[in-house]
Amino acid sequence: MKRNSTTLRLAAVAAASALVLAACGSDDSGDDNNDESEAPAAAAKGDGTFTVGSLLPATGSLAFLGPPEFAGVDLAVADINAAGGVLGKDAVHVRGDSGDADNGIAPAETDKLLEKKSDVIVGAAASGVSLTVIDKIMSAGAVMFSPANTSTSFDEGDYAEPDNYFRTAPSDILQGAVLANLLLQDGRSNVAIMARQDAYGETLASEVSKNLENAGSAVAATVFYGEKAQSYDSQVSEIAGAGADSLVLIGFEETTTIIPQLVQAGAGPKDLPTYFVDGNTSDYSKDGTTSLPAGMLAGTKGTIPGADSGEEFKKRLATVDPNLKDYSYSAESYDAVIVSALAAIAAENDNGDAIAKEIPGVTKDGTECTTFEECAGLLAEGEDIDYNGISGPIELGETGSPTAASIGIYEYDAQNKISPVDYIAGEI
């Protein structure tokens, strides 16, 4: 399998504006009004202990993402403490379960993390879940730093200005463009889309459709199903009768129910080339968290945000979770913690509001460094730093989202295991 990183070329997909997200907000500190009352208040002093709360899926439809994300946080905290901690003290990690939109446990779990004085909450994985707790976390003066949110909602509307929300995963503007480009490269000209009817599914379906249509390709059908759907019969029938030459399935764990139904309808991956996204590009082999009959997914492709984290990082993850089998968003979780810790050092304060002000700056425009120990050493010497992480360059913009990132393209073998075939770099 090829493991090189190439730069995305989207001339055949859409106008250049499809991959350029204008910066929201301004660096201007005012409008020529120098009244001192307009100056922002200084952040309160923290309690002296850098505390990371993880709001990640131990249960629910994205539970397969929990182990690698928790492992990424655990490894980052271990590396931080091995290098001397933050502001002279060991970092602390407290765990919470984000669950999913169905079980609705995230708000109560968030309260527990805040009660334990979390300065930074890493999570949630699902965009829909994050939207249920983002205001609670930010109003408490803590940082919310998601390793896996991809919805464009976090760069729009009420969240278009700088605040305490950040993410290491790129928005679906990039994943939608990469997936559309992959479909075009594979010669797909009449694509059907079946997606969850939630913030994640609707946004990604829209981005894929937009890029396909801008390139002159047709969308045969776009079919949505409810988050709590008990049956997919009508949606599967519509896909089977759409006359499409390929299918993009945007879902979570319900994929293990939908794919066999598509097979029965003559629209399975062997009949209709199928493409997954990060929410369902999991290990479906007999060794996976959930499985499908061997061979059912052979040749199916999928996209997952993130660069190639490398075998060395996977070996280090095994030191905190020797049973780890999936690595999705582990690097993004690791980097969210490292960036936050470096921001606390730059601020000389573990308070969430103070950390938030320094987070974008430690990811760009300074001396490049790649480990917590190296970067912390530079900060101690008074240097401005640019942390380049395991997940990629990061380069956080004013809205807290990456302005440059990579998307991995994966393919399933005859055992329903995935392997990367390429990494596409792009700017948002």
GROMACS .gro file of C-alpha atoms in nm, residues 148-330:
model
  183
  148ALA     CA    1  -1.274   1.462   1.585
  149ASN     CA    2  -1.543   1.728   1.522
  150THR     CA    3  -1.569   1.792   1.148
  151SER     CA    4  -1.896   1.986   1.115
  152THR     CA    5  -1.870   2.331   0.958
  153SER     CA    6  -2.105   2.460   1.232
  154PHE     CA    7  -1.811   2.540   1.458
  155ASP     CA    8  -1.683   2.805   1.217
  156GLU     CA    9  -2.021   2.968   1.154
  157GLY     CA   10  -2.287   3.175   1.326
  158ASP     CA   11  -2.238   3.215   1.701
  159TYR     CA   12  -1.902   3.034   1.679
  160ALA     CA   13  -1.748   3.243   1.401
  161GLU     CA   14  -1.554   3.460   1.644
  162PRO     CA   15  -1.250   3.359   1.853
  163ASP     CA   16  -1.360   3.177   2.168
  164ASN     CA   17  -1.262   2.877   2.383
  165TYR     CA   18  -1.346   2.609   2.122
  166PHE     CA   19  -1.071   2.437   1.921
  167ARG     CA   20  -1.026   2.120   1.718
  168THR     CA   21  -0.739   1.929   1.564
  169ALA     CA   22  -0.960   1.764   1.299
  170PRO     CA   23  -1.030   1.970   0.986
  171SER     CA   24  -1.385   2.067   0.893
  172ASP     CA   25  -1.582   1.868   0.639
  173ILE     CA   26  -1.501   2.129   0.377
  174LEU     CA   27  -1.174   1.941   0.325
  175GLN     CA   28  -1.302   1.585   0.368
  176GLY     CA   29  -1.593   1.653   0.131
  177ALA     CA   30  -1.356   1.786  -0.134
  178VAL     CA   31  -1.111   1.495  -0.097
  179LEU     CA   32  -1.390   1.236  -0.115
  180ALA     CA   33  -1.544   1.401  -0.421
  181ASN     CA   34  -1.203   1.409  -0.586
  182LEU     CA   35  -1.152   1.039  -0.507
  183LEU     CA   36  -1.488   0.953  -0.667
  184LEU     CA   37  -1.396   1.149  -0.979
  185GLN     CA   38  -1.054   0.987  -1.000
  186ASP     CA   39  -1.226   0.647  -0.982
  187GLY     CA   40  -1.450   0.744  -1.273
  188ARG     CA   41  -1.775   0.775  -1.074
  189SER     CA   42  -2.013   1.008  -1.256
  190ASN     CA   43  -2.356   0.931  -1.102
  191VAL     CA   44  -2.315   0.903  -0.726
  192ALA     CA   45  -2.579   0.811  -0.468
  193ILE     CA   46  -2.543   0.938  -0.111
  194MET     CA   47  -2.701   0.776   0.196
  195ALA     CA   48  -2.645   0.966   0.519
  196ARG     CA   49  -2.749   1.013   0.881
  197GLN     CA   50  -2.988   1.302   0.924
  198ASP     CA   51  -2.786   1.496   1.178
  199ALA     CA   52  -2.532   1.781   1.181
  200TYR     CA   53  -2.254   1.545   1.072
  201GLY     CA   54  -2.437   1.359   0.797
  202GLU     CA   55  -2.614   1.656   0.644
  203THR     CA   56  -2.303   1.874   0.632
  204LEU     CA   57  -2.077   1.610   0.481
  205ALA     CA   58  -2.341   1.502   0.228
  206SER     CA   59  -2.377   1.865   0.122
  207GLU     CA   60  -2.001   1.914   0.082
  208VAL     CA   61  -1.961   1.596  -0.126
  209SER     CA   62  -2.259   1.686  -0.345
  210LYS     CA   63  -2.141   2.042  -0.398
  211ASN     CA   64  -1.795   1.937  -0.509
  212LEU     CA   65  -1.924   1.663  -0.739
  213GLU     CA   66  -2.175   1.890  -0.908
  214ASN     CA   67  -1.922   2.172  -0.945
  215ALA     CA   68  -1.704   1.926  -1.135
  216GLY     CA   69  -1.989   1.825  -1.364
  217SER     CA   70  -2.068   1.491  -1.199
  218ALA     CA   71  -2.427   1.391  -1.118
  219VAL     CA   72  -2.575   1.302  -0.779
  220ALA     CA   73  -2.826   1.026  -0.849
  221ALA     CA   74  -2.996   1.049  -0.508
  222THR     CA   75  -2.937   1.186  -0.160
  223VAL     CA   76  -3.121   0.979   0.098
  224PHE     CA   77  -3.124   1.056   0.471
  225TYR     CA   78  -3.221   0.830   0.761
  226GLY     CA   79  -3.302   0.925   1.120
  227GLU     CA   80  -3.045   0.892   1.397
  228LYS     CA   81  -3.282   0.656   1.580
  229ALA     CA   82  -3.416   0.474   1.273
  230GLN     CA   83  -3.554   0.127   1.345
  231SER     CA   84  -3.553   0.031   0.978
  232TYR     CA   85  -3.363   0.133   0.664
  233ASP     CA   86  -3.585  -0.053   0.416
  234SER     CA   87  -3.720   0.250   0.230
  235GLN     CA   88  -3.379   0.420   0.208
  236VAL     CA   89  -3.209   0.102   0.084
  237SER     CA   90  -3.481   0.055  -0.179
  238GLU     CA   91  -3.435   0.411  -0.299
  239ILE     CA   92  -3.059   0.366  -0.329
  240ALA     CA   93  -3.099   0.034  -0.511
  241GLY     CA   94  -3.335   0.193  -0.763
  242ALA     CA   95  -3.143   0.518  -0.816
  243GLY     CA   96  -2.938   0.393  -1.111
  244ALA     CA   97  -2.618   0.514  -0.949
  245ASP     CA   98  -2.270   0.393  -1.035
  246SER     CA   99  -2.141   0.427  -0.675
  247LEU     CA  100  -2.255   0.495  -0.319
  248VAL     CA  101  -2.125   0.719  -0.043
  249LEU     CA  102  -2.247   0.590   0.294
  250ILE     CA  103  -2.216   0.850   0.571
  251GLY     CA  104  -2.292   0.680   0.900
  252PHE     CA  105  -2.177   0.542   1.233
  253GLU     CA  106  -2.216   0.193   1.382
  254GLU     CA  107  -2.549   0.139   1.200
  255THR     CA  108  -2.331   0.061   0.897
  256THR     CA  109  -2.321  -0.303   1.012
  257THR     CA  110  -2.700  -0.317   0.966
  258ILE     CA  111  -2.723  -0.111   0.647
  259ILE     CA  112  -2.454  -0.290   0.443
  260PRO     CA  113  -2.616  -0.638   0.465
  261GLN     CA  114  -2.949  -0.484   0.363
  262LEU     CA  115  -2.782  -0.319   0.065
  263VAL     CA  116  -2.628  -0.655  -0.028
  264GLN     CA  117  -2.971  -0.821  -0.018
  265ALA     CA  118  -3.109  -0.545  -0.242
  266GLY     CA  119  -2.835  -0.595  -0.498
  267ALA     CA  120  -2.667  -0.267  -0.405
  268GLY     CA  121  -2.385  -0.393  -0.183
  269PRO     CA  122  -2.019  -0.304  -0.234
  270LYS     CA  123  -1.969  -0.583  -0.491
  271ASP     CA  124  -2.254  -0.447  -0.704
  272LEU     CA  125  -2.227  -0.077  -0.628
  273PRO     CA  126  -1.875   0.053  -0.544
  274THR     CA  127  -1.905   0.195  -0.194
  275TYR     CA  128  -1.722   0.472  -0.009
  276PHE     CA  129  -1.719   0.538   0.366
  277VAL     CA  130  -1.623   0.843   0.573
  278ASP     CA  131  -1.452   0.883   0.910
  279GLY     CA  132  -1.767   0.795   1.107
  280ASN     CA  133  -1.781   0.442   0.969
  281THR     CA  134  -1.434   0.365   0.834
  282SER     CA  135  -1.369   0.113   1.111
  283ASP     CA  136  -1.223  -0.238   1.135
  284TYR     CA  137  -1.507  -0.476   1.037
  285SER     CA  138  -1.294  -0.792   1.043
  286LYS     CA  139  -1.356  -1.070   1.294
  287ASP     CA  140  -1.102  -0.894   1.519
  288GLY     CA  141  -1.283  -0.560   1.505
  289THR     CA  142  -1.522  -0.407   1.758
  290THR     CA  143  -1.805  -0.485   1.517
  291SER     CA  144  -1.776  -0.722   1.222
  292LEU     CA  145  -1.924  -0.808   0.885
  293PRO     CA  146  -1.889  -1.132   0.687
  294ALA     CA  147  -1.543  -1.169   0.535
  295GLY     CA  148  -1.517  -1.023   0.187
  296MET     CA  149  -1.830  -0.810   0.212
  297LEU     CA  150  -1.630  -0.484   0.208
  298ALA     CA  151  -1.341  -0.587  -0.017
  299GLY     CA  152  -1.241  -0.287  -0.230
  300THR     CA  153  -1.455  -0.039  -0.037
  301LYS     CA  154  -1.273   0.289   0.022
  302GLY     CA  155  -1.302   0.548   0.296
  303THR     CA  156  -1.163   0.880   0.413
  304ILE     CA  157  -1.038   0.971   0.762
  305PRO     CA  158  -0.897   1.313   0.855
  306GLY     CA  159  -0.538   1.297   0.976
  307ALA     CA  160  -0.184   1.241   0.859
  308ASP     CA  161   0.012   0.917   0.875
  309SER     CA  162   0.104   0.899   1.243
  310GLY     CA  163   0.365   0.629   1.181
  311GLU     CA  164   0.451   0.299   1.344
  312GLU     CA  165   0.658   0.457   1.620
  313PHE     CA  166   0.357   0.648   1.753
  314LYS     CA  167   0.146   0.332   1.743
  315LYS     CA  168   0.411   0.148   1.944
  316ARG     CA  169   0.409   0.425   2.201
  317LEU     CA  170   0.029   0.412   2.222
  318ALA     CA  171   0.061   0.044   2.308
  319THR     CA  172   0.243   0.143   2.627
  320VAL     CA  173  -0.080   0.296   2.759
  321ASP     CA  174  -0.325   0.056   2.588
  322PRO     CA  175  -0.168  -0.273   2.471
  323ASN     CA  176  -0.506  -0.391   2.334
  324LEU     CA  177  -0.546  -0.101   2.091
  325LYS     CA  178  -0.656  -0.210   1.742
  326ASP     CA  179  -0.792   0.111   1.589
  327TYR     CA  180  -0.590   0.435   1.574
  328SER     CA  181  -0.844   0.683   1.437
  329TYR     CA  182  -0.806   1.026   1.597
  330SER     CA  183  -0.544   0.906   1.845
   0.00000   0.00000   0.00000
